[in-house]
Coordinates of C-alpha atoms and ligand atoms in Angstrom, one line a residue:
X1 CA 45.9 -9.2 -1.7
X2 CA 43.4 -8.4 1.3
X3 CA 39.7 -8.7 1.6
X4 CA 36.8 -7.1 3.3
X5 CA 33.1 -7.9 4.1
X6 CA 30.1 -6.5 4.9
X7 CA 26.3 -7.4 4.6
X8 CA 23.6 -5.3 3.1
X9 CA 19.7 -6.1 2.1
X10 CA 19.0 -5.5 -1.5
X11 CA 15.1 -5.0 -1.8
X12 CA 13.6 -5.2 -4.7
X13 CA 9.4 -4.8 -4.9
X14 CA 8.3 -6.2 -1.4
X15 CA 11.4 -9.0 -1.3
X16 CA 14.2 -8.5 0.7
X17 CA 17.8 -10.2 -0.1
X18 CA 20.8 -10.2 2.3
X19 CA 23.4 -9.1 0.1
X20 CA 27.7 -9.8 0.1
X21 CA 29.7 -6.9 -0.2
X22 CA 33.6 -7.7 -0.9
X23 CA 35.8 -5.2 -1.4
X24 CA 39.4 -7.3 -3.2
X25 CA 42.7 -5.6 -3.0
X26 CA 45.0 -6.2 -5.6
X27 CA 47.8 -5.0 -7.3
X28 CA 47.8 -2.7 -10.2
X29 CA 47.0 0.9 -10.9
X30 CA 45.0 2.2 -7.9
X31 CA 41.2 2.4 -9.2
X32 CA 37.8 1.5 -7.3
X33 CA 35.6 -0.9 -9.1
X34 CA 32.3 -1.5 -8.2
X35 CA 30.8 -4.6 -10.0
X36 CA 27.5 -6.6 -9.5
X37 CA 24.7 -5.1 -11.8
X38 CA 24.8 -1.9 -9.8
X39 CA 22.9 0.7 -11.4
X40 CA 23.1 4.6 -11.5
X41 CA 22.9 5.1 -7.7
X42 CA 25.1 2.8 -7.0
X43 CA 27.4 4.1 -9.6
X44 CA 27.7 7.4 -7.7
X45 CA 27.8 5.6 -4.7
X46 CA 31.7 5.4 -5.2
X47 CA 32.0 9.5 -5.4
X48 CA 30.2 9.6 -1.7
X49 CA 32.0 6.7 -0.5
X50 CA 35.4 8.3 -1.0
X51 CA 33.9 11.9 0.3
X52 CA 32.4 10.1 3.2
X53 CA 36.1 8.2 3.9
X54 CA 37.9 11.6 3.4
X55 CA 35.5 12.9 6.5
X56 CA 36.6 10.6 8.5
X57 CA 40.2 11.1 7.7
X58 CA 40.7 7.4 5.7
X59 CA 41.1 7.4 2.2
X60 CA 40.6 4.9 -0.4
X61 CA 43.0 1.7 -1.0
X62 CA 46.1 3.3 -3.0
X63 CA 45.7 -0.3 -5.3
X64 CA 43.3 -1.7 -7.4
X65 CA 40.3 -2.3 -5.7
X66 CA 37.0 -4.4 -6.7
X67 CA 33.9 -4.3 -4.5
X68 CA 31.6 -6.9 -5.8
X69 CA 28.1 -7.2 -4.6
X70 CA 26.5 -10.5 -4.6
X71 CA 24.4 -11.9 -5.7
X72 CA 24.9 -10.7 -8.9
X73 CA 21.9 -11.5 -10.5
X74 CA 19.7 -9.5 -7.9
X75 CA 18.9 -6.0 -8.8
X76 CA 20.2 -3.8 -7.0
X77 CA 19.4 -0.3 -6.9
X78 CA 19.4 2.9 -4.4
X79 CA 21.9 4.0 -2.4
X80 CA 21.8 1.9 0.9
X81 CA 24.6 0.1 -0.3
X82 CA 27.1 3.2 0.4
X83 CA 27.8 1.9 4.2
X84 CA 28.0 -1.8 3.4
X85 CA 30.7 -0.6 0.9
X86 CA 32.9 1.6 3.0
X87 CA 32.9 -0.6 6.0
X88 CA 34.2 -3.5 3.8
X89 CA 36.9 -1.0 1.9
X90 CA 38.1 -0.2 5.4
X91 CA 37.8 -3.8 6.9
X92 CA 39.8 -4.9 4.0
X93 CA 42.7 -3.2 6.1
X94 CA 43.3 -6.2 8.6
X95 CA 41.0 -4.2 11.2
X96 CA 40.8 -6.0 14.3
X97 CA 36.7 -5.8 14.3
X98 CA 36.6 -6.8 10.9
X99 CA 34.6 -10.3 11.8
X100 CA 32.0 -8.0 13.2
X101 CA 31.7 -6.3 10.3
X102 CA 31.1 -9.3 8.3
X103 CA 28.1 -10.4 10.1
X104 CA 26.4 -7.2 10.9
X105 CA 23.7 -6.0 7.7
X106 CA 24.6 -2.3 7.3
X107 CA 21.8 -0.2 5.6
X108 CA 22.4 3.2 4.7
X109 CA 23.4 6.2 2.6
X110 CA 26.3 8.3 3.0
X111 CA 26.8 12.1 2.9
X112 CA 30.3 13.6 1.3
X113 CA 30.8 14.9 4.7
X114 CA 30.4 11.2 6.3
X115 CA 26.9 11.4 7.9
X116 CA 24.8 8.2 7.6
X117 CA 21.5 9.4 5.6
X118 CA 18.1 7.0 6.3
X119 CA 16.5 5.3 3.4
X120 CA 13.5 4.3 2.4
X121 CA 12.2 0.4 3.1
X122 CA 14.2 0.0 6.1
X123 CA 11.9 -2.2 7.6
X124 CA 11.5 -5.0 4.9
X125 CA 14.9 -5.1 4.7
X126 CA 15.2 -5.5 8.5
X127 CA 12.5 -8.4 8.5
X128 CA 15.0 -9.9 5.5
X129 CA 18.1 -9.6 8.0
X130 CA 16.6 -10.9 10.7
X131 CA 15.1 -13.6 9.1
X132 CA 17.8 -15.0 7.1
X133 CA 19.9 -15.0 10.7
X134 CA 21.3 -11.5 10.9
X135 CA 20.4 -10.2 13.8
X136 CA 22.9 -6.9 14.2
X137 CA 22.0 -4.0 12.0
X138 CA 23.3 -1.2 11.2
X139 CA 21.1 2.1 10.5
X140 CA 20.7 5.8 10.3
X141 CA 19.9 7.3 13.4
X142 CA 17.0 8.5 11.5
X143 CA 16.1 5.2 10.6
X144 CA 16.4 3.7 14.4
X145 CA 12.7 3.6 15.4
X146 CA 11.8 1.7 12.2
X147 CA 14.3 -0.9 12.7
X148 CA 13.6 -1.4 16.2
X149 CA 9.7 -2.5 15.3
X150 CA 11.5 -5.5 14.2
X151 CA 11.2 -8.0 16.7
X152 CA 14.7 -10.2 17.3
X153 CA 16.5 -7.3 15.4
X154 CA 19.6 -5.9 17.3
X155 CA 20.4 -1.8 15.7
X156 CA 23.0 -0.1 16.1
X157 CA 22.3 3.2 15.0
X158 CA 24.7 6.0 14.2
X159 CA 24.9 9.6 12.5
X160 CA 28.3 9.4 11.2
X161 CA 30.1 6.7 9.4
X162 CA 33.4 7.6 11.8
X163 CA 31.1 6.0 14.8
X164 CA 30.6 2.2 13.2
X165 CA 34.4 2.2 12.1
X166 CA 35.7 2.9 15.3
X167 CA 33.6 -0.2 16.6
X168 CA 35.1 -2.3 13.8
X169 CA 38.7 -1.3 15.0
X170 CA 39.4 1.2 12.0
X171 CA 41.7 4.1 13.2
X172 CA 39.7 7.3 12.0
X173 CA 40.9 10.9 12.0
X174 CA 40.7 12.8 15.5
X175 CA 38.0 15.5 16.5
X176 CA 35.7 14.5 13.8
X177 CA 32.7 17.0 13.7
X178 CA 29.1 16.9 12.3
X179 CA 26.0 18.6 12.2
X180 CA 22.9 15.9 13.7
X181 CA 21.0 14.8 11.5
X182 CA 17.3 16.6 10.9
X183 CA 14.7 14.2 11.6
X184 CA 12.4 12.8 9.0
X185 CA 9.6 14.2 8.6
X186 CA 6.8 14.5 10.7
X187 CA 3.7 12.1 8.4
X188 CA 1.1 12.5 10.8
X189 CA -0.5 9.6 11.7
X190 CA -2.7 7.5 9.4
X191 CA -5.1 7.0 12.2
X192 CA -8.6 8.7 10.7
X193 CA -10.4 11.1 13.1
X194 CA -13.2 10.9 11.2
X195 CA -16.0 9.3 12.4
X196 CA -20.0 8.0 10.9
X197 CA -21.5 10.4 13.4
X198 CA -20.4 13.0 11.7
X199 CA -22.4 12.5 8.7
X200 CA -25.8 13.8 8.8
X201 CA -28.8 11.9 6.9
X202 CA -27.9 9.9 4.4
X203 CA -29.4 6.6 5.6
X204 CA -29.2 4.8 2.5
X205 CA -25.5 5.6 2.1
X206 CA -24.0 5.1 5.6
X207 CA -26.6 1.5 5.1
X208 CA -24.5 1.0 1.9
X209 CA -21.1 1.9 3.4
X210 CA -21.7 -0.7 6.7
X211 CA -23.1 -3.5 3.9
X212 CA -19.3 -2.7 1.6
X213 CA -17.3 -2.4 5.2
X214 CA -19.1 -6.2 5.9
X215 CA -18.5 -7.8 2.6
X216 CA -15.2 -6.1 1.9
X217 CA -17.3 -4.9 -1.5
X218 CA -16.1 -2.3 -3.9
X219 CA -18.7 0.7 -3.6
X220 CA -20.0 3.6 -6.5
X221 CA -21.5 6.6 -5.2
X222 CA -23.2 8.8 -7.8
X223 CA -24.3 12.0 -7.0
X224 CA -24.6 15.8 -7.0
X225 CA -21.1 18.1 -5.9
X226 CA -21.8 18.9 -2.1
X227 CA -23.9 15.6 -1.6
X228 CA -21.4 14.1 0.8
X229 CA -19.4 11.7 -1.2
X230 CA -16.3 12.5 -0.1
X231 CA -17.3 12.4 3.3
X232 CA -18.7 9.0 3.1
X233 CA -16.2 7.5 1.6
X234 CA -13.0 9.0 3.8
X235 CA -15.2 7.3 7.1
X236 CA -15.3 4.0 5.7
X237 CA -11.7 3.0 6.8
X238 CA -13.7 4.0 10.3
X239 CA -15.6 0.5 9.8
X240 CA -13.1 -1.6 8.9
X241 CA -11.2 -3.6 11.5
X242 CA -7.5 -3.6 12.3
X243 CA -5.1 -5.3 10.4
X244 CA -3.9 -8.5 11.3
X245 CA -0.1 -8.6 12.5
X246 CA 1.4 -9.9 9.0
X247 CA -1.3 -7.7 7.1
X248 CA 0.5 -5.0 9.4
X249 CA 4.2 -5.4 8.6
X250 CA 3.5 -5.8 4.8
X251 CA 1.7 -2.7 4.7
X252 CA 3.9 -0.2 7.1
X253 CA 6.8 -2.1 4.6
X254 CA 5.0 -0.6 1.4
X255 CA 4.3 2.4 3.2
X256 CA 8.2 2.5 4.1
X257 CA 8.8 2.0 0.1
X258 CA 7.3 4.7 -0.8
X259 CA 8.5 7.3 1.7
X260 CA 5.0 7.5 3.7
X261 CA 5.7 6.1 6.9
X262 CA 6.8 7.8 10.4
X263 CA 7.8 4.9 12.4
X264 CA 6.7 6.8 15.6
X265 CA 3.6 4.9 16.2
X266 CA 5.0 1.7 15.6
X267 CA 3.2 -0.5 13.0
X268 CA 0.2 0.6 10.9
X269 CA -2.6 -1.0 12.6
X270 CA -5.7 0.2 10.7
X271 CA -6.4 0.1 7.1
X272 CA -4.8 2.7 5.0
X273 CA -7.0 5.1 2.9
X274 CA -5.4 6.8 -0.3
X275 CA -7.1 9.2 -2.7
X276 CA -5.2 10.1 -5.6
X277 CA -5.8 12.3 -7.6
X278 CA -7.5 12.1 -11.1
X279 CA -4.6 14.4 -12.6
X280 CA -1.6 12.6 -10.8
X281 CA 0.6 10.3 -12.8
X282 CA 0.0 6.8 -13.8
X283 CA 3.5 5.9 -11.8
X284 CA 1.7 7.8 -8.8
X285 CA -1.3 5.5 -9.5
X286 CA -0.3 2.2 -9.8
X287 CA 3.6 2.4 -9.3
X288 CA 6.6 2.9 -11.6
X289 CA 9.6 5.4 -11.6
X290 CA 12.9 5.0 -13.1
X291 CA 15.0 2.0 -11.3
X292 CA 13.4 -0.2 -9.7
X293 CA 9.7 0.7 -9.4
X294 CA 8.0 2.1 -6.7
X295 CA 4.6 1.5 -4.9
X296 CA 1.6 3.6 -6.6
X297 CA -1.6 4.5 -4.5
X298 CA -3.0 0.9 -5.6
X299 CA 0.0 -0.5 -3.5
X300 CA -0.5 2.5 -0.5
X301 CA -4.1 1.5 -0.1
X302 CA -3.3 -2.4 0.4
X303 CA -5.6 -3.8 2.6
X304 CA -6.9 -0.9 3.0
X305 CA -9.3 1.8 1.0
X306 CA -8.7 3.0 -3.0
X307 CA -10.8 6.4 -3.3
X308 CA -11.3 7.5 -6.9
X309 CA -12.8 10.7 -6.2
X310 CA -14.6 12.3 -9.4
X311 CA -13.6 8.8 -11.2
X312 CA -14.8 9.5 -14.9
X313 CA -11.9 12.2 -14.9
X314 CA -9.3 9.2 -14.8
X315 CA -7.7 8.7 -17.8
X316 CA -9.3 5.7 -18.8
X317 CA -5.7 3.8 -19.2
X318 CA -5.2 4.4 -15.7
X319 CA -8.7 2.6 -14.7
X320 CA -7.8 0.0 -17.2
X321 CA -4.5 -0.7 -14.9
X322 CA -6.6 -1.2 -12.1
X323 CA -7.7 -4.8 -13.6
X324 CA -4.6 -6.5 -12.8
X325 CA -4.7 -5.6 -8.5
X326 CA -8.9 -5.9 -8.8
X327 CA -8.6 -9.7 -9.9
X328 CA -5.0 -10.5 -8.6
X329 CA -4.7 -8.7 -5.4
X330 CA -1.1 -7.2 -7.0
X331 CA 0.5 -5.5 -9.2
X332 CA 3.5 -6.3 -12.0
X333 CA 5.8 -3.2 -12.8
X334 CA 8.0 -4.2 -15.6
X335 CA 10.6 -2.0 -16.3
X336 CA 13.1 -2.0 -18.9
X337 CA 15.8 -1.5 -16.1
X338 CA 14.2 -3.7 -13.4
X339 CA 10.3 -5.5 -12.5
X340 CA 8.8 -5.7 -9.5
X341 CA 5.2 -6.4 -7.5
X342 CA 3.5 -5.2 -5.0
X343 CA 0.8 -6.9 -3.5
X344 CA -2.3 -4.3 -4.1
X345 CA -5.6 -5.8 -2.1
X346 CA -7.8 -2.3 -1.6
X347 CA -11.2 -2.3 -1.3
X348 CA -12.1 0.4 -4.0
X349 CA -14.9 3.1 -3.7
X350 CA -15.5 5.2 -7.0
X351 CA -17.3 8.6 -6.8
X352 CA -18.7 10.1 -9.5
X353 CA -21.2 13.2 -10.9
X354 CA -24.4 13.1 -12.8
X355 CA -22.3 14.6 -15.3
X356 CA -19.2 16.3 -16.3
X357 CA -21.0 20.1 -15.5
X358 CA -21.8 18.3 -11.6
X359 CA -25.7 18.6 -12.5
X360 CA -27.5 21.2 -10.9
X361 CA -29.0 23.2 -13.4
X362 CA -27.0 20.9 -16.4
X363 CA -25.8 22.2 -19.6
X364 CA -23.9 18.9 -20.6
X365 CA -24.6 18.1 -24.2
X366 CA -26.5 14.1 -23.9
X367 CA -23.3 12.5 -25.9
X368 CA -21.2 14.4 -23.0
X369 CA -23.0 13.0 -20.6
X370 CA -23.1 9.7 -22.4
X371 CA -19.5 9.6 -22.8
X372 CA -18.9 10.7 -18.8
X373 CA -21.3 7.6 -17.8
X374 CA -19.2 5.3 -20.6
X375 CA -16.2 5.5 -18.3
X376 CA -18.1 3.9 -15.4
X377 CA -19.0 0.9 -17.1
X378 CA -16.7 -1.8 -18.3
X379 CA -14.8 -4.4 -16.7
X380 CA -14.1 -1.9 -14.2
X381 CA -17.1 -1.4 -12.6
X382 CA -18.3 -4.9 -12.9
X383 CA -16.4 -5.4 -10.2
X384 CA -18.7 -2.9 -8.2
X385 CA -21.5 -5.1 -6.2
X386 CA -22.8 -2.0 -4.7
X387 CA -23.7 1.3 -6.1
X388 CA -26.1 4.2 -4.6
X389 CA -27.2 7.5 -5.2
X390 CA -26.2 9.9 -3.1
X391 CA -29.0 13.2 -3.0
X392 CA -27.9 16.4 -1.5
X393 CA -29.2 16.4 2.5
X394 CA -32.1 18.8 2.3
X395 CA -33.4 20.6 5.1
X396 CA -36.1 18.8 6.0
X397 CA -33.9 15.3 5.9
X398 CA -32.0 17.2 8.3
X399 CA -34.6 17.9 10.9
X400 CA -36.0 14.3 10.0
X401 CA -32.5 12.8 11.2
X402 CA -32.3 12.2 14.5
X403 CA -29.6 9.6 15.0
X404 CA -25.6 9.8 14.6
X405 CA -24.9 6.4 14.7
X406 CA -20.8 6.5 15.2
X407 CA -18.2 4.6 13.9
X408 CA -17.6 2.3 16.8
X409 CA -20.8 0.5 16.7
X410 CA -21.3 0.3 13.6
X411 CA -17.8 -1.6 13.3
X412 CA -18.9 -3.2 15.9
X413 CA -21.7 -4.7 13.5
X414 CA -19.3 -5.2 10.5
X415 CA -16.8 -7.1 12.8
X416 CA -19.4 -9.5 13.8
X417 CA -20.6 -10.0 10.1
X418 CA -17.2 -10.8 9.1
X419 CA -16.3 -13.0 11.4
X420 CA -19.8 -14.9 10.6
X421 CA -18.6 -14.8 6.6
X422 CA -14.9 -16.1 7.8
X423 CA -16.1 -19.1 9.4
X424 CA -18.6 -19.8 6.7
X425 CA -15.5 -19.8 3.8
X426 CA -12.9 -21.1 6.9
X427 CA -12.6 -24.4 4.2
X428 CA -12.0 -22.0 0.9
X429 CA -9.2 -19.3 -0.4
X430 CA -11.5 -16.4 0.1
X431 CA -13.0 -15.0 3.7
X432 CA -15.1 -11.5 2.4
X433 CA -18.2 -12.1 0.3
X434 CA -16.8 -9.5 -2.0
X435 CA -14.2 -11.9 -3.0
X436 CA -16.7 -14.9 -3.7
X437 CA -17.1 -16.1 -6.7
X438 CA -19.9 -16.7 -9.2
X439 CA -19.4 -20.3 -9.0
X440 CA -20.0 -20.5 -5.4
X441 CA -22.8 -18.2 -5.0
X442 CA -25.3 -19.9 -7.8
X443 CA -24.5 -23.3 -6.3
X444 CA -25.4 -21.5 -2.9
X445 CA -28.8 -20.4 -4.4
X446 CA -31.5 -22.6 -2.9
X447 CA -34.3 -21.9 -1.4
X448 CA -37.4 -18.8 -1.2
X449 CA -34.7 -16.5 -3.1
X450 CA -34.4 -18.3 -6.4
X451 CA -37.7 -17.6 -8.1
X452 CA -37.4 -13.9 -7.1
X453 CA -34.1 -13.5 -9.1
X454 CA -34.4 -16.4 -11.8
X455 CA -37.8 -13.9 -12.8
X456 CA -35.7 -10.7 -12.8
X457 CA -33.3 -12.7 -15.4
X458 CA -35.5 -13.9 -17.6
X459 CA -37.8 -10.3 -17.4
X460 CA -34.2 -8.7 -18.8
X461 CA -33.9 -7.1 -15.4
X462 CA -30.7 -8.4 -14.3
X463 CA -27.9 -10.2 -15.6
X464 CA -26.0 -13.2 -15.1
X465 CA -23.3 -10.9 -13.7
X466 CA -26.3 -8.7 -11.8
X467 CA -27.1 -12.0 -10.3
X468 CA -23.5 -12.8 -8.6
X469 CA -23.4 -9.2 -7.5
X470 CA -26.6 -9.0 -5.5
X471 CA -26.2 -12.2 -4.7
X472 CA -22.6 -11.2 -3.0
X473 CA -24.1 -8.2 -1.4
X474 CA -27.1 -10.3 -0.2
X475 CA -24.8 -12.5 1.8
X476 CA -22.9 -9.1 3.8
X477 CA -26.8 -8.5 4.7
X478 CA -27.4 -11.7 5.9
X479 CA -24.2 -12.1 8.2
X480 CA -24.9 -8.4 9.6
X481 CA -28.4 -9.5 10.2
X482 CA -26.7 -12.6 11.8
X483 CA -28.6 -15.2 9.3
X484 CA -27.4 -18.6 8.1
X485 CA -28.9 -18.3 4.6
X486 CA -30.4 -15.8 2.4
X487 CA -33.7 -14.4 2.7
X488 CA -35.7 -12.4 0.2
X489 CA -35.5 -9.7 2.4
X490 CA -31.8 -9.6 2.5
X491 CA -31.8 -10.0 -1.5
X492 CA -34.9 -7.4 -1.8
X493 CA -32.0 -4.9 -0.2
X494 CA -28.9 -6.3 -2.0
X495 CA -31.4 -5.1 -5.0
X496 CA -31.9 -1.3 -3.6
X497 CA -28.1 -1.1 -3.4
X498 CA -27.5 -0.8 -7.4
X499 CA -28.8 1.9 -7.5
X500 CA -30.9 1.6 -10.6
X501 CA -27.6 2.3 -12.6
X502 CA -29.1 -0.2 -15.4
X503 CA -27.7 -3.9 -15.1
X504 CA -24.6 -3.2 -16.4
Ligands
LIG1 N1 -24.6 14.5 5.0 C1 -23.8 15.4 5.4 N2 -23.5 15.6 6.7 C2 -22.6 16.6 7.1 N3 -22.0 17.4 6.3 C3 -22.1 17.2 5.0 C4 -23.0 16.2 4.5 N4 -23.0 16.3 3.1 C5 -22.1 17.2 2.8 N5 -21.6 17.8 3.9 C6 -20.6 18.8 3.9 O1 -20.6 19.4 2.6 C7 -19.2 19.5 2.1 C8 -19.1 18.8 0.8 O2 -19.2 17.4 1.0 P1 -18.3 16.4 0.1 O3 -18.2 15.2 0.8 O4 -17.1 17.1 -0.4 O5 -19.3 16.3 -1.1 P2 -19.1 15.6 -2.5 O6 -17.9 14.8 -2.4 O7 -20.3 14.8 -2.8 O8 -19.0 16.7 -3.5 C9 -18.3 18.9 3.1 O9 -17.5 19.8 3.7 C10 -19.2 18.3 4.2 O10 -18.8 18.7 5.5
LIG2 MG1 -16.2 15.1 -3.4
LIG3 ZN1 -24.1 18.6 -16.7

């Protein structure tokens, strides 16, 4: 009997797992057995492991073969396991670079005709290797530049499976030929080019988009087609400041999930804005697929911005999903074939019409519109400290507006105000006033801004909820104004910023 290695990474969710590949040699009737928990695309992975061999003029093992993946209580799925499992079939063979083999991580997919395919994920699974000790990998030319934003990481990257089995000593057929490999896609980058200045008038809402940029606060913006919601919303990722360097690597790793990340510029730096649609799938929303799931828009936008454009039009089971990442920061797929979570931390603005006909000269029957404004109310929208109404820009607003403010300073400001909240919650597990709690903000209430509020509770004005909201908005005003405690003023504004929608 003979015996070959090789590593893989099995990912499942956000976690990495290095992962044994032996292929056993026995005797009996010559068969391939591939055992482990592998599911259906690692089940095909046999039929492209002997096509991609056959390139390369090898076949498989004329004896009873078992390749066993281990673990065997990790999930495995995809097919990045195809190269792990040919170099160990080969290796098997008493190749003289067999040892290499056995401590190199090989992640990739393999073509009938022996090319080495990328996959998605690459860099998680390259943070797993190199972290657990393996520093060699092994990866589709196409998947090169991803690896390499691994610091420590060693890749070897090749286009045909005939390249990495020459380096393990395997004797491979002469004058083997191949077509390169297309490069991935072009993505684009995720870097916005939009900017505030763009944005004419609107005071009140680029105010309430600076105030939600400061406090990391979910926003609503209510009002007429054409008013500039949109617009608003796609420039608040403008505001926001870069993402830290773990923030960084977790998020280009869910982006790398999900297929949505060109590796060309290196690591995502800025927050991520994601806009799904109100007709695309739940799995598109929050995640899901057959095997095991994949990131949604929830999980895109981590630690970045959620845009629910035209929100009523979600169905409302999709909105009620949104619950779980709101309080949690993440989301649980549970599949009958395989769980996982992904962290899902978004800062989520919701845009919405008057009413389902958009308002101007509105036909909407009252229980339509009743029924439209139902949707945006609900544990849902609790969760939304600040919500305006955004009027169409007339004319003379226009001529009245005289100054672009851009993005740069006005992140400028936010920066400086969160850096204020940081060191004011430096002891506690949150750092954004958005993420405060009502606990902490009512024992924080002292002073000239009690009375105010305790009259607009007992008046029926505002609720207990009202309270912790303005009272969490009122805090992003204070640290932009660079104060150490709330003033009325600063809660007279948090007020403004609910926009009359009722107290809801
Ligand atoms: N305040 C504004 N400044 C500059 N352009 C605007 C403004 N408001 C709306 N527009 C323009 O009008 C169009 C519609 O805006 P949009 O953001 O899609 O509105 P909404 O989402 O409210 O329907 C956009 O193409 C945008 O360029
Ligand atoms: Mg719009
Ligand atoms: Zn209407």
């Amino acid at each position: 009997m003979s015996l070959g290695r090789a590593l893989a990474v099995g990912l499942v969710g956000l976690s990495a797992e290095i992962v044994e590949v032996e292929a056993h040699l026995g005797k009996g009737v010559p068969a391939l057995f591939l055992v482990g928990l592998p599911d259906a695309a690692l089940g095909e992975a046999r039929e492209r492991v002997r096509g991609a061999l056959e390139a390369c003029g090898l076949e498989l093992p004329k004896q009873r073969t078992v390749v066993n993946l281990s673990p065997a209580d990790l999930r495995k799925n995809g097919s990045g396991f195809d190269l792990a499992i040919a170099v160990a079939l080969m290796c098997a063979e008493n190749a003289d670079g067999a040892w290499r083999a056995r401590r190199a991580v090989h992640i990739g997919e393999l073509g009938l005709d022996g090319r080495v395919r990328p996959v998605r994920g690459v860099l998680p699974m390259v943070v797993a290797a190199v972290a657990a000790g393996h520093r060699d990998v092994v990866v589709s030319a196409a998947n090169e530049r991803e690896a390499a934003l691994v610091p420590g990481a060693h890749v070897h990257a090749i286009e045909h499976l005939s390249e990495i089995l020459r380096v393990y000593g395997v004797e491979v057929g002469e004058g083997i030929e191949w077509e390169p490999l297309a490069l991935p896609d072009q993505l684009g980058s995720t870097e916005s080019t939009e900017d505030l200045a763009d944005v004419i008038g609107q005071p009140e809402a680029r105010r309430a988009l600076e105030v939600a940029a400061a406090g990391g606060h979910h926003l609503l913006m209510m009002g007429p087609p054409g008013a500039g919601k949109t617009m608003l919303a796609r420039r608040l990722p403008t505001l926001l400041p870069d993402l830290s360097d773990p923030d960084a690597v977790q998020v280009t790793s869910i982006h790398s999930i999900a297929g949505r990340f060109a590796p060309d510029g290196g690591l995502i730096r800025r927050p991520p804005f994601e806009a799904p649609h109100h007709t695309a799938s739940r799995a598109a929303i929050v995640g899901g697929g057959s095997g095991v799931p994949m990131p949604g828009s929830v999980s895109i936008a981590h630690r970045g911005v959620l845009f629910l454009d035209e929100a009523p039009e979600f169905p409302a089971a999709v909105l009620e999903t949104l619950r779980q990442p709101l309080e949690g920061g993440e989301i649980h797929l549970h599949r009958a074939t395989a769980s996982a979570r992904y962290p899902a931390r978004f800062q989520m603005i919701l845009a919405a019409n008057p009413c389902p006909c958009g308002g101007a000269k509105c036909r909407c029957a009252p229980m339509d519109v009743r029924r439209y404004r139902t949707k945006l109310s609900g544990p849902l929208v609790d969760r939304v400290d600040i919500r305006i109404h955004v009027p169409r820009v007339t004319r003379a607003m226009r001529a009245l507006d005289e100054r672009h403010e851009g993005s740069i300073a006005v992140a400028a400001r936010v920066a400086e105000a969160r850096a204020r909240a940081a060191a004011r919650f430096a002891e506690l597990p949150w750092s954004v006033n958005g993420d405060a709690p009502g606990s902490w903000l009512r024992r924080a209430l002292v002073g000239e801004v009690r009375a105010p509020l305790e009259r607009a509770v007992d008046e029926g004005r505002l609720s207990m909820r009202g309270v912790d909201r303005v009272l969490r908005v009122a805090w992003s005003i204070a640290d932009l104004r660079g104060d150490d405690a709330l003033t009325i003023g600063a809660v007279g504004e948090a007020l403004s910023l609910r926009g009359g929608e009722g107290d809801a």
